[in-house]
Short mmCIF file of C-alpha atoms in Angstrom, two decimals:
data_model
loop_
_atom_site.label_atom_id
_atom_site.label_comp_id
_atom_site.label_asym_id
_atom_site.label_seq_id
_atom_site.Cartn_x
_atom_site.Cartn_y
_atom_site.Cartn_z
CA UNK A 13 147.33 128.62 154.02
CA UNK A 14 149.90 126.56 152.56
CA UNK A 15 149.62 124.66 149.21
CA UNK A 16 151.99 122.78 147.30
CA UNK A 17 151.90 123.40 143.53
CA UNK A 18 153.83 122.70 140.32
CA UNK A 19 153.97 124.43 136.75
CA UNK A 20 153.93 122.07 134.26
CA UNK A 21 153.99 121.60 130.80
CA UNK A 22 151.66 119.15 129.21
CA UNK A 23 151.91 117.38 125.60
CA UNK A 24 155.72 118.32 125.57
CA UNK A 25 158.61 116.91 127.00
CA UNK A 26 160.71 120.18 126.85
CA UNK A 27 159.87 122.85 128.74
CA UNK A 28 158.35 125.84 127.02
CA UNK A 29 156.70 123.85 124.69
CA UNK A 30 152.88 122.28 124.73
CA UNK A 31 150.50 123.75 127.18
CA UNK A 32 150.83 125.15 130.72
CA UNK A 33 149.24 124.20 133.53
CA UNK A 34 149.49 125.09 137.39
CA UNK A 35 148.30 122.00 139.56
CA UNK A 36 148.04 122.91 143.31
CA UNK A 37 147.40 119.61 145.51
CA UNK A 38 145.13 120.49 148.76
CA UNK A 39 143.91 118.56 151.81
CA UNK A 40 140.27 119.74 151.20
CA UNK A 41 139.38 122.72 148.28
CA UNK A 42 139.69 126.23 149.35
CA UNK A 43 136.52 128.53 148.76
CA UNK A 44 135.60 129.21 145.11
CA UNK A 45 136.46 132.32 145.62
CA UNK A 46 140.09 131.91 147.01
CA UNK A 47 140.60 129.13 143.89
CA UNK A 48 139.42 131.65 141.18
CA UNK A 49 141.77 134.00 142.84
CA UNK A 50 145.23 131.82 142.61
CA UNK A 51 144.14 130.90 139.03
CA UNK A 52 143.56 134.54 137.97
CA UNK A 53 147.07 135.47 139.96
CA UNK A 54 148.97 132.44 138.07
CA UNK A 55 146.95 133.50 135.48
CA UNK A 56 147.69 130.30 133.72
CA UNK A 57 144.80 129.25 130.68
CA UNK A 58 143.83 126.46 133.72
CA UNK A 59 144.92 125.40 137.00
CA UNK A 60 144.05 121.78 138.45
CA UNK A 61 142.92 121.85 142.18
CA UNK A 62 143.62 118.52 143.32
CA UNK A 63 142.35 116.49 146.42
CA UNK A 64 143.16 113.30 147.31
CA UNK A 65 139.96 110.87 147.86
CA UNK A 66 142.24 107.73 147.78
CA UNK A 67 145.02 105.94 147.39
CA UNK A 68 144.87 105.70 143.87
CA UNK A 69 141.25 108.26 143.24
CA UNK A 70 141.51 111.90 143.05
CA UNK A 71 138.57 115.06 143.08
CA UNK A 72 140.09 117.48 140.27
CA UNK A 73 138.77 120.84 139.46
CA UNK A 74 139.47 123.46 136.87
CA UNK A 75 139.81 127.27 137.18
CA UNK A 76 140.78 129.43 134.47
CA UNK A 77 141.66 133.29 134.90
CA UNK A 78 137.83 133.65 134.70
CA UNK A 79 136.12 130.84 135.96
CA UNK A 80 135.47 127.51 137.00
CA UNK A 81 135.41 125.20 133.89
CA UNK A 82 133.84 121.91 133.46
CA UNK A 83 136.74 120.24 131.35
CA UNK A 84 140.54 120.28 130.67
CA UNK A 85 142.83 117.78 129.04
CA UNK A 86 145.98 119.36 129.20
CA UNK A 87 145.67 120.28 133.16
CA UNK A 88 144.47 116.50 133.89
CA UNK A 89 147.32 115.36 132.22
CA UNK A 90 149.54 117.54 134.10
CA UNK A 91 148.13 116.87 137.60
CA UNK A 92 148.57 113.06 136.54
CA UNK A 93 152.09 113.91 135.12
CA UNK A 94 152.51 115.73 138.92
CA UNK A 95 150.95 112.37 141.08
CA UNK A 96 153.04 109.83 139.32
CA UNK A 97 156.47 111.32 138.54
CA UNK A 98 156.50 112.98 142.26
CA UNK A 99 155.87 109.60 143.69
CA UNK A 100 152.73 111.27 145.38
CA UNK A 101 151.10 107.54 144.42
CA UNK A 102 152.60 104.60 143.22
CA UNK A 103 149.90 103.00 141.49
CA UNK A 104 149.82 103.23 137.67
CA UNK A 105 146.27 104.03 136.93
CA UNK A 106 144.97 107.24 138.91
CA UNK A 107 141.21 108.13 138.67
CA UNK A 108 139.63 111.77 138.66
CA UNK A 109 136.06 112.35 140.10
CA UNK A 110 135.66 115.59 137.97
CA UNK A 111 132.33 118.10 137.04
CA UNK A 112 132.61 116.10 133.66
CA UNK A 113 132.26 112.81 135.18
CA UNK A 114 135.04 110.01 135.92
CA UNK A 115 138.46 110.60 133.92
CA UNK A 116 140.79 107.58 133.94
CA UNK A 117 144.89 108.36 133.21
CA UNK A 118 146.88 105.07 132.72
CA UNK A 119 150.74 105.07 132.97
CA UNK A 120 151.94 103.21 129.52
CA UNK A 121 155.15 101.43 129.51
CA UNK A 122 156.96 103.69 127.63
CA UNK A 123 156.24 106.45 130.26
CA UNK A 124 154.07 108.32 128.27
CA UNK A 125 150.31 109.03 129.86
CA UNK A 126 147.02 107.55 128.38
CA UNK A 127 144.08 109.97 128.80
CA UNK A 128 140.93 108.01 128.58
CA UNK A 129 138.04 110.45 127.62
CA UNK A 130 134.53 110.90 126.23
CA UNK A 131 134.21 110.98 122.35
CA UNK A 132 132.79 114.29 121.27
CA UNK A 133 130.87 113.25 117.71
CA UNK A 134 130.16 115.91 115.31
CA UNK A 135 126.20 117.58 115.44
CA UNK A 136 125.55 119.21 112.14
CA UNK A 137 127.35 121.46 109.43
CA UNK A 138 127.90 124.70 109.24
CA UNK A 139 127.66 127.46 106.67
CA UNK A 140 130.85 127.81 104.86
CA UNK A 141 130.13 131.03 104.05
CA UNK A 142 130.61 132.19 107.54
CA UNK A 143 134.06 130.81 107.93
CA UNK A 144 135.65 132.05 104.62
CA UNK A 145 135.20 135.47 105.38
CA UNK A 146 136.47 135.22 108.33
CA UNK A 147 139.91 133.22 107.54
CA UNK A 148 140.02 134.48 103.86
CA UNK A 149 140.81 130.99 102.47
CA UNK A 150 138.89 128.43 101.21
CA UNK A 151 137.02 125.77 103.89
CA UNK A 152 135.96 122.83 102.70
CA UNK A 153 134.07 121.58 105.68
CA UNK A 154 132.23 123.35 109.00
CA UNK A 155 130.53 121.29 111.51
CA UNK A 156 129.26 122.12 115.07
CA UNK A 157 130.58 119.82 118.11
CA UNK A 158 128.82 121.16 121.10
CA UNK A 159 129.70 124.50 121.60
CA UNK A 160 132.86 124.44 119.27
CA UNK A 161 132.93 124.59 115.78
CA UNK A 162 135.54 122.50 113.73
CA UNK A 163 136.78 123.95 110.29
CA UNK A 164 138.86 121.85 107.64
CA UNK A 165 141.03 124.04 105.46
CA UNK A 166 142.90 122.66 102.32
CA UNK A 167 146.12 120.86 103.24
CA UNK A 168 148.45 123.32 100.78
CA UNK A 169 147.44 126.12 103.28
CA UNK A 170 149.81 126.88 105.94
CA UNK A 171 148.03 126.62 109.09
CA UNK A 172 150.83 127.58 111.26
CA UNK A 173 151.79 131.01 109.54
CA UNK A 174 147.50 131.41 109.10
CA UNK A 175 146.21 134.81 109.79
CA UNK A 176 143.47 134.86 112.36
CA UNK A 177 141.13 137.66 112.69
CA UNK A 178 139.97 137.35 116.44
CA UNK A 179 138.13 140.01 116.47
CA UNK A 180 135.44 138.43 113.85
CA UNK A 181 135.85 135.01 115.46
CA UNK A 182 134.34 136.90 118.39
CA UNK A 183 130.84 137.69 116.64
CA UNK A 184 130.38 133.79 115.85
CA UNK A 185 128.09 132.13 117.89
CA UNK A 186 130.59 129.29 118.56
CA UNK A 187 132.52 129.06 122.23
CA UNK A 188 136.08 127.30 120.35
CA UNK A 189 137.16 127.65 117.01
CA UNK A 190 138.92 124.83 115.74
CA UNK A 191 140.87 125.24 112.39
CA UNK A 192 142.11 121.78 111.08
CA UNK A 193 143.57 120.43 107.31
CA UNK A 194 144.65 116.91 106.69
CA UNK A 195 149.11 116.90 107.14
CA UNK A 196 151.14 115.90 104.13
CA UNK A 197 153.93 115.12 106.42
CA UNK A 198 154.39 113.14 109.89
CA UNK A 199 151.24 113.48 111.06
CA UNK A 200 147.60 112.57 110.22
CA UNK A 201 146.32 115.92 110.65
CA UNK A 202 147.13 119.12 112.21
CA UNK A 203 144.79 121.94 114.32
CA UNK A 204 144.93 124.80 115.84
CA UNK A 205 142.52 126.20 118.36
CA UNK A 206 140.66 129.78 119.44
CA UNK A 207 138.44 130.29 122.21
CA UNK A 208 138.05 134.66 121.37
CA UNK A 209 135.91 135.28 123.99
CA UNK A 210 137.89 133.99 126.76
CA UNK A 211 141.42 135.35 128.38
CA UNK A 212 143.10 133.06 126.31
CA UNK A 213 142.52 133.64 122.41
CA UNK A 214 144.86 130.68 121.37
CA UNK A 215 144.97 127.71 122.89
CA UNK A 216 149.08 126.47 122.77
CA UNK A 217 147.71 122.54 122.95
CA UNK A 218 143.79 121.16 123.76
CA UNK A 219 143.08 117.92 125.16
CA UNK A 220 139.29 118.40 124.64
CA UNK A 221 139.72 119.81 120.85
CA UNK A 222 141.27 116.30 120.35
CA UNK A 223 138.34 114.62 121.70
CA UNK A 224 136.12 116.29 118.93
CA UNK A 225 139.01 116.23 116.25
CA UNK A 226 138.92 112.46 116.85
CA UNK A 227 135.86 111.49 115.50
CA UNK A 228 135.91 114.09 112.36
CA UNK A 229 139.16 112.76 111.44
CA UNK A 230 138.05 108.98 111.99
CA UNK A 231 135.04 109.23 109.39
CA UNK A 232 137.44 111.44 107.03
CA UNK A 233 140.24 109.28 107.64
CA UNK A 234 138.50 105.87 107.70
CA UNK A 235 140.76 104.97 110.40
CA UNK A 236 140.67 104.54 114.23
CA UNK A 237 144.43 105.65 115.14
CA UNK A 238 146.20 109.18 114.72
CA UNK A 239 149.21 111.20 115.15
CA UNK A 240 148.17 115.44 115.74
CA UNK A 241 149.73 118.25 115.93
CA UNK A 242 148.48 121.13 117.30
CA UNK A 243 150.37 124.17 115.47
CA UNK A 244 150.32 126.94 117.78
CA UNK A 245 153.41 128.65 118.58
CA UNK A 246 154.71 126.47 121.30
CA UNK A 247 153.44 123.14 119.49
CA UNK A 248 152.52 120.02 120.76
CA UNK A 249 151.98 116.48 119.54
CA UNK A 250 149.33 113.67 120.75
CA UNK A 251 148.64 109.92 119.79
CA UNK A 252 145.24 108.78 119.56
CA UNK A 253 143.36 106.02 119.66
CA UNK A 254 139.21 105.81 119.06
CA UNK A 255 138.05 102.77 121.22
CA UNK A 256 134.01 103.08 120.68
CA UNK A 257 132.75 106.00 122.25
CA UNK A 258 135.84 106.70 124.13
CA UNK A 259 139.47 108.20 122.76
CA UNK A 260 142.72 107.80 124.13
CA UNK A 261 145.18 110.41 124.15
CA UNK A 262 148.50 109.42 124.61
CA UNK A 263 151.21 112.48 125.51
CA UNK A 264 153.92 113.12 128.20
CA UNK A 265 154.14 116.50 130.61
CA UNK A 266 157.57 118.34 132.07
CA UNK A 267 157.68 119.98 135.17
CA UNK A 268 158.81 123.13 135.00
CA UNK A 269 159.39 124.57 138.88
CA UNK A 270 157.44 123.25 142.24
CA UNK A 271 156.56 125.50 145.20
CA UNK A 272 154.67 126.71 148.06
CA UNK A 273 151.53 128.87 147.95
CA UNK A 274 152.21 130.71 151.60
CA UNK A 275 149.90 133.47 151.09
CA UNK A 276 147.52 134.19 153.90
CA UNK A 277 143.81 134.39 152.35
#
């Protein structure tokens, strides 16, 4: 079995920076099996599976070390970042038919990539209490966004040098953790995000975070535009834009190496 493949970094245009991603482009899927096994031997936090449909329409899966997920930003806008700067397609609009639903990547004229996606709107608060033991600093907000949990922190805090116990994020009830504060400098706000109980504990940069960070920061905010940073140690920045229900995330990828998976399976 043969299958082209390319590590990229997405929300960066240097390499080493934003988020990795493997995206492996196949005729037809391998078994579930054989694609949990390249993802947990890349062992990247996700790789895309992609399989043309169309000229311009694309099936795209998601594996992580452990298993199939439902949703990633950061791989989608690598395997986009793949199709259109490889001159797989020449079309400027390339549409995923994904477990999620339809995902729509535009190419903007300034060559960065528009991620159209759902808007993931806040559920209920959460006690406080729980979340200042935990981080040791004050929180002034907690509210639930599906199975993630979103956490404001004063701005005079320093997010980036922040001391996270993972261990106690593990006994919350909460799949992600994301830790956020309003930014006194170039940005609107800045996040960073923990998923403890999976085999990444810190998430570099997170396309679907955004998608919930969106609409918290919109009713904070009062305003429908954004610039984020993610503050993890490689960093990454997005622009965003809330159109109704939907958010655009605007970023750019690298490609770091392309190859060939030869190994017989």
């Amino acid at each position: 079995m043969k299958i082209n493949f390319w590590l990229v970094d997405a929300f960066t245009d240097q390499p080493f920076k934003g988020n990795p991603a493997a995206v492996m482009l196949v005729d037809d899927f391998p078994s579930d099996q054989i694609c949990q096994k390249i993802a947990q031997e890349i062992h990247y936090s996700e790789t895309a599976f992609v399989k043309p449909i169309k000229y311009e329409q694309f099936q795209l899966r998601w594996f992580s070390p452990k298993v199939e997920v439902d949703f990633c930003g950061h791989a989608t806008l690598a395997a986009a970042h793949v199709l259109l700067h490889e001159n797989i397609v020449q079309d400027q609009e390339l549409h995923f038919i994904t477990k999620s639903g339809p995902l729509r990547v535009t190419k903007a004229d300034d060559n960065l990539l528009l991620l159209n996606l759902p808007l993931q709107k806040g559920e209920e608060d959460v006690d406080l209490k729980i979340f200042k033991s935990i981080l040791e600093v004050p929180v002034l907000k907690a509210v639930r966004v599906i199975n993630d949990v979103i956490v404001e922190i004063p701005e005079d805090i320093n997010l980036q040098s922040l001391h996270v116990d993972i261990k106690r994020l593990e006994d919350t009830k909460f799949r992600g953790i994301i830790i956020t504060q309003k930014s006194k400098g170039d940005f609107d706000f800045i996040s960073r995000f923990f998923v403890p109980n999976e085999s990444i504990t810190e998430d570099p940069v997170t396309g679907s975070a955004h998608c919930k960070l969106a609409d918290y920061w919109m009713h904070k905010l009062k305003k429908t535009e954004f610039k984020a940073y993610q503050a993890s140690s490689r960093g990454g920045v997005i622009d965003i834009e809330v159109q109704g229900n939907r958010v655009l995330l605007k970023s750019q990828a690298t490609i770091l190496m392309r190859g060939s998976w030869i190994a017989n399976t």
